[in-house]
């Protein structure tokens, strides 16, 4: 069991894409635990630790905005790269005028969250890995605004700003703190990377602006 | 002589500092980025009326600039091109990079290892993959590269007003039409000053092999991105200011939002129609230790 942290994150936009609607991306109403984990990992992560998201506070009102962009329909094919590497003629470049798709994104506007999380030590932890060490590295980085790479809210174009909430600091108040509870339906919890990339889901409910995330094992 | 040598050595070293940047560009009587959902009108935030230019739109400009200025140079291929397939003439380069097929046949690398070799090879050859990343279809999960450079949506500082201009053409498209001319429509923004914030991670630069030289090239592309993108729809677009925040360390020395808020532009008149109607304030006093602010125009 590691130490708990609280991180305040916000940005202009976010898109936590629903897996059932990802051709024309539609965001979940709130941040998923997997997105929160990715965001924490952008600040500090080592194979010795595993981030566990406990609660996500939804600070701002949930609002959507639509944007449609020209996108590419194909991914890079492995065989073409192999051919090129072997010196055979291959078409590597993508021609945007021929492979264009116009896709919409329904994204969240002005999102802000407070992530409550802790980390567990994994089997990869060596003798020099102590929870205190990783906890302090994270605190130091989060306080100084340092990061491994810029954290983002679902997609990389939606950069996130972050701020550490100190244990004795007052928590920001959620827009939903005095609103009725909201059932957000089934939401992606995280991907089970040990088990052939199986996605796991949980029933998300927002009470007073807080989404409680069950342990990963309880996801279905 | 020695200086020259040092300069060259530096340019092939991997980027070793975190960087943030804020890019200010403006448009006069043009459409900076059309919205396919709104009949190609300029993109607009429906709530505030501020103009938007997407991240991918600006990445396209960077790619075009690189293709134009570095086209044909080894390592500066552009993966997502706007036309034309460039590969055949580079065949020799590939062969030079991967000599000895024998070595390959014997090794038979495992999936993971092979995937990372493919990724690495693509990064060395393509500037845009090295910079922005790419998704590669491999059966293993490692087929995705995140590039060090991250763009965000650009927004105009003030609400923009989109004007519809109807134009005529003294010829018709189809044969046998009665009328002698056709009407068309253009959408223009009389004036708009936009700001785009971007981020560069030194750690991801390690992974794709993004060097100091690549970084310099990127800044050059950012400053000149509209100089070679003239067209009837764009009107007059120009990069006005580029503020680059260089941290002295890989992790960075201060939160990005604090740095970016040091640079502000405010309009000095109610109706803005030129860059002179904006006043820039750069709070150099509050610049945190270990961060260098470089201004490029």
XYZ file of N, CA and C in Angstrom, chain B residues 2 37-38 63 67 91 103 108 110 155 158 218 256 272 274 282 296:
51
model
N 36.619 25.103 -34.453
C 36.187 24.271 -33.340
C 34.707 24.521 -33.027
N -18.156 20.738 -40.701
C -19.514 20.600 -40.196
C -20.355 21.843 -40.457
N -19.718 22.932 -40.822
C -20.450 24.186 -40.961
C -20.215 24.784 -42.344
N 4.407 20.003 -41.475
C 4.806 18.948 -42.412
C 5.091 19.521 -43.789
N 8.603 19.383 -45.850
C 8.655 18.750 -47.161
C 9.213 19.710 -48.200
N 15.154 4.164 -52.247
C 15.473 2.762 -52.064
C 16.913 2.532 -51.615
N 22.021 -11.301 -42.288
C 21.888 -11.057 -40.849
C 20.430 -11.162 -40.434
N 15.785 -13.753 -37.180
C 14.350 -13.977 -36.950
C 13.889 -13.378 -35.622
N 11.955 -11.771 -32.520
C 10.626 -11.979 -31.954
C 9.751 -10.781 -32.281
N -6.652 29.105 -30.245
C -7.867 29.907 -30.055
C -7.568 31.357 -30.339
N -9.789 37.022 -28.967
C -11.080 37.680 -28.832
C -12.066 37.022 -29.788
N 12.115 22.517 -36.137
C 10.715 22.704 -35.761
C 10.410 24.176 -35.507
N 3.837 24.324 -16.561
C 3.673 24.925 -17.878
C 2.669 26.071 -17.872
N -10.887 45.144 -33.375
C -9.515 44.895 -33.798
C -9.473 44.567 -35.286
N -6.078 44.923 -36.840
C -4.668 44.715 -37.182
C -3.894 44.303 -35.939
N 5.002 40.848 -21.517
C 5.810 39.684 -21.195
C 6.432 39.930 -19.833
N 10.881 34.756 -30.468
C 11.208 34.743 -31.897
C 10.096 35.440 -32.653
